[in-house]
Amino acid sequence: MTQDASGRVSTRERGQSPAVPQVACKAGGNYAGVRQTVVSAILKAVSEQTGFELSVIMSTNRTQPVSDARHMAMALIKEYYPRMTDAQIGSFLGRGQSDVCYGRAAVSRRCAYSKGYRMMFEFIRQSVKQQIGALQTPSPGHLPAKCG
């Protein structure tokens, strides 16, 4: 049984999928307020549009559809928070810095040559915008290459 600093049993061991707002980002502390709301909205939109539960997206599953969903989430988080490091993004998803760097590059490559992938990414992007409304907008110039 794994407990966090406050003595709570981890959500995975209770049989629940992890809730992003309660995840502490090891690289930069616990993100409160708007940032957590936006990251949660991104993960929720990716989960809803791809059909994978959040626990599957955050798992170690390496099948192409699941990793595509995870990579899209990484790219969207970076769009909304360009100053957030890859290590910080990775800590939200249980991944390392190099995984995030690779995932974001993979989204750019796939958007460049796959119209279906690009359309799905754009659809998820629009879904995120609808969910978060006016909380925060992505900074111009930080969209994945060939997708924005």
CSV table of C-alpha atoms in Angstrom, one decimal:
chain,number,residue,atom,x,y,z
A,1,MET,CA,0.0,0.0,0.0
A,2,THR,CA,1.4,3.4,-1.1
A,3,GLN,CA,0.6,6.5,0.9
A,4,ASP,CA,1.3,10.1,0.0
A,5,ALA,CA,2.7,12.7,2.4
A,6,SER,CA,-0.7,13.3,4.0
A,7,GLY,CA,-1.2,9.6,4.6
A,8,ARG,CA,-3.8,8.9,1.9
A,9,VAL,CA,-3.8,5.7,0.0
A,10,SER,CA,-3.0,6.2,-3.7
A,11,THR,CA,-6.0,6.4,-6.0
A,12,ARG,CA,-4.6,3.5,-8.1
A,13,GLU,CA,-4.7,1.2,-5.2
A,14,ARG,CA,-8.3,2.2,-4.3
A,15,GLY,CA,-9.3,1.2,-7.8
A,16,GLN,CA,-9.9,4.7,-9.0
A,17,SER,CA,-8.4,6.5,-11.9
A,18,PRO,CA,-6.1,9.3,-10.8
A,19,ALA,CA,-7.6,12.8,-10.7
A,20,VAL,CA,-5.3,15.2,-12.3
A,21,PRO,CA,-6.0,18.2,-10.0
A,22,GLN,CA,-4.7,16.1,-7.1
A,23,VAL,CA,-1.5,15.1,-8.9
A,24,ALA,CA,1.5,16.8,-7.5
A,25,CYS,CA,3.9,17.8,-10.2
A,26,LYS,CA,7.3,16.6,-9.0
A,27,ALA,CA,9.2,19.0,-11.2
A,28,GLY,CA,7.5,22.2,-10.1
A,29,GLY,CA,5.3,21.7,-7.2
A,30,ASN,CA,1.5,21.4,-7.1
A,31,TYR,CA,-0.2,23.5,-9.8
A,32,ALA,CA,-3.2,25.2,-8.4
A,33,GLY,CA,-6.1,27.1,-9.9
A,34,VAL,CA,-6.3,27.8,-13.6
A,35,ARG,CA,-3.4,25.7,-14.6
A,36,GLN,CA,-4.8,22.5,-13.1
A,37,THR,CA,-8.2,23.3,-14.5
A,38,VAL,CA,-6.7,23.7,-18.0
A,39,VAL,CA,-4.6,20.5,-17.7
A,40,SER,CA,-7.7,18.6,-16.4
A,41,ALA,CA,-9.8,20.0,-19.3
A,42,ILE,CA,-7.2,18.9,-21.8
A,43,LEU,CA,-7.0,15.4,-20.4
A,44,LYS,CA,-10.8,15.1,-20.2
A,45,ALA,CA,-11.2,16.3,-23.8
A,46,VAL,CA,-8.5,13.8,-25.1
A,47,SER,CA,-10.2,11.0,-23.0
A,48,GLU,CA,-13.6,11.8,-24.4
A,49,GLN,CA,-12.6,12.2,-28.0
A,50,THR,CA,-10.3,9.1,-28.1
A,51,GLY,CA,-12.6,6.9,-26.0
A,52,PHE,CA,-9.8,6.0,-23.6
A,53,GLU,CA,-10.3,6.4,-19.8
A,54,LEU,CA,-7.9,8.7,-18.1
A,55,SER,CA,-6.3,5.8,-16.3
A,56,VAL,CA,-5.5,4.1,-19.6
A,57,ILE,CA,-4.0,7.3,-21.0
A,58,MET,CA,-1.8,7.7,-17.9
A,59,SER,CA,-0.9,4.0,-17.8
A,60,THR,CA,2.2,2.3,-19.3
A,61,ASN,CA,0.2,1.0,-22.3
A,62,ARG,CA,2.3,1.5,-25.4
A,63,THR,CA,-0.2,0.6,-28.1
A,64,GLN,CA,-0.4,3.2,-30.9
A,65,PRO,CA,-3.9,4.5,-30.3
A,66,VAL,CA,-3.2,5.0,-26.5
A,67,SER,CA,0.2,6.6,-27.1
A,68,ASP,CA,-1.3,8.9,-29.8
A,69,ALA,CA,-3.9,10.1,-27.2
A,70,ARG,CA,-1.1,10.7,-24.7
A,71,HIS,CA,1.0,12.6,-27.2
A,72,MET,CA,-1.9,14.8,-28.1
A,73,ALA,CA,-2.4,15.7,-24.5
A,74,MET,CA,1.3,16.5,-24.2
A,75,ALA,CA,1.2,18.8,-27.2
A,76,LEU,CA,-2.0,20.6,-26.0
A,77,ILE,CA,-0.6,21.2,-22.6
A,78,LYS,CA,2.5,22.7,-24.1
A,79,GLU,CA,0.3,24.9,-26.3
A,80,TYR,CA,-1.4,26.4,-23.3
A,81,TYR,CA,1.7,26.6,-21.1
A,82,PRO,CA,4.7,27.1,-23.4
A,83,ARG,CA,6.9,28.0,-20.3
A,84,MET,CA,6.1,24.7,-18.7
A,85,THR,CA,9.1,22.3,-19.1
A,86,ASP,CA,8.8,18.9,-20.6
A,87,ALA,CA,9.7,17.4,-17.3
A,88,GLN,CA,6.8,19.3,-15.6
A,89,ILE,CA,4.4,18.1,-18.3
A,90,GLY,CA,5.7,14.6,-18.0
A,91,SER,CA,5.1,14.6,-14.2
A,92,PHE,CA,1.4,15.2,-14.8
A,93,LEU,CA,1.3,12.1,-17.1
A,94,GLY,CA,3.7,9.9,-15.2
A,95,ARG,CA,6.3,10.2,-18.0
A,96,GLY,CA,9.8,11.6,-18.3
A,97,GLN,CA,11.1,14.6,-20.2
A,98,SER,CA,12.3,12.7,-23.2
A,99,ASP,CA,8.9,11.0,-23.5
A,100,VAL,CA,7.2,14.4,-23.7
A,101,CYS,CA,9.8,15.7,-26.2
A,102,TYR,CA,9.3,12.7,-28.4
A,103,GLY,CA,5.5,12.8,-28.1
A,104,ARG,CA,5.2,16.5,-29.1
A,105,ALA,CA,7.5,15.8,-32.1
A,106,ALA,CA,5.3,12.8,-33.0
A,107,VAL,CA,2.2,15.0,-33.1
A,108,SER,CA,3.9,17.5,-35.4
A,109,ARG,CA,5.0,14.7,-37.7
A,110,ARG,CA,1.7,12.9,-37.8
A,111,CYS,CA,-0.2,16.2,-38.4
A,112,ALA,CA,2.1,16.9,-41.4
A,113,TYR,CA,1.3,13.7,-43.2
A,114,SER,CA,-2.1,12.4,-41.9
A,115,LYS,CA,-5.2,14.4,-42.6
A,116,GLY,CA,-7.3,12.2,-40.3
A,117,TYR,CA,-4.9,12.6,-37.4
A,118,ARG,CA,-4.7,16.4,-38.0
A,119,MET,CA,-8.5,16.6,-38.1
A,120,MET,CA,-8.8,14.6,-34.8
A,121,PHE,CA,-6.1,16.8,-33.2
A,122,GLU,CA,-8.0,20.0,-34.3
A,123,PHE,CA,-11.3,18.5,-33.0
A,124,ILE,CA,-9.8,17.8,-29.6
A,125,ARG,CA,-8.2,21.3,-29.6
A,126,GLN,CA,-11.7,22.8,-30.2
A,127,SER,CA,-13.2,20.7,-27.5
A,128,VAL,CA,-10.6,21.9,-25.0
A,129,LYS,CA,-11.3,25.5,-26.0
A,130,GLN,CA,-15.0,24.9,-25.3
A,131,GLN,CA,-14.3,23.3,-22.0
A,132,ILE,CA,-12.1,26.0,-20.6
A,133,GLY,CA,-13.8,29.0,-22.2
A,134,ALA,CA,-12.0,32.2,-21.4
A,135,LEU,CA,-9.7,30.8,-18.6
A,136,GLN,CA,-6.6,30.8,-20.8
A,137,THR,CA,-5.8,30.8,-24.5
A,138,PRO,CA,-2.7,29.3,-26.1
A,139,SER,CA,0.2,31.7,-26.8
A,140,PRO,CA,0.6,32.4,-30.6
A,141,GLY,CA,3.6,30.7,-32.1
A,142,HIS,CA,3.6,27.8,-29.8
A,143,LEU,CA,1.3,25.5,-31.8
A,144,PRO,CA,2.8,22.2,-33.1
A,145,ALA,CA,4.3,22.6,-36.5
A,146,LYS,CA,2.0,22.0,-39.4
A,147,CYS,CA,-1.1,21.8,-37.1
A,148,GLY,CA,-1.7,25.4,-36.2
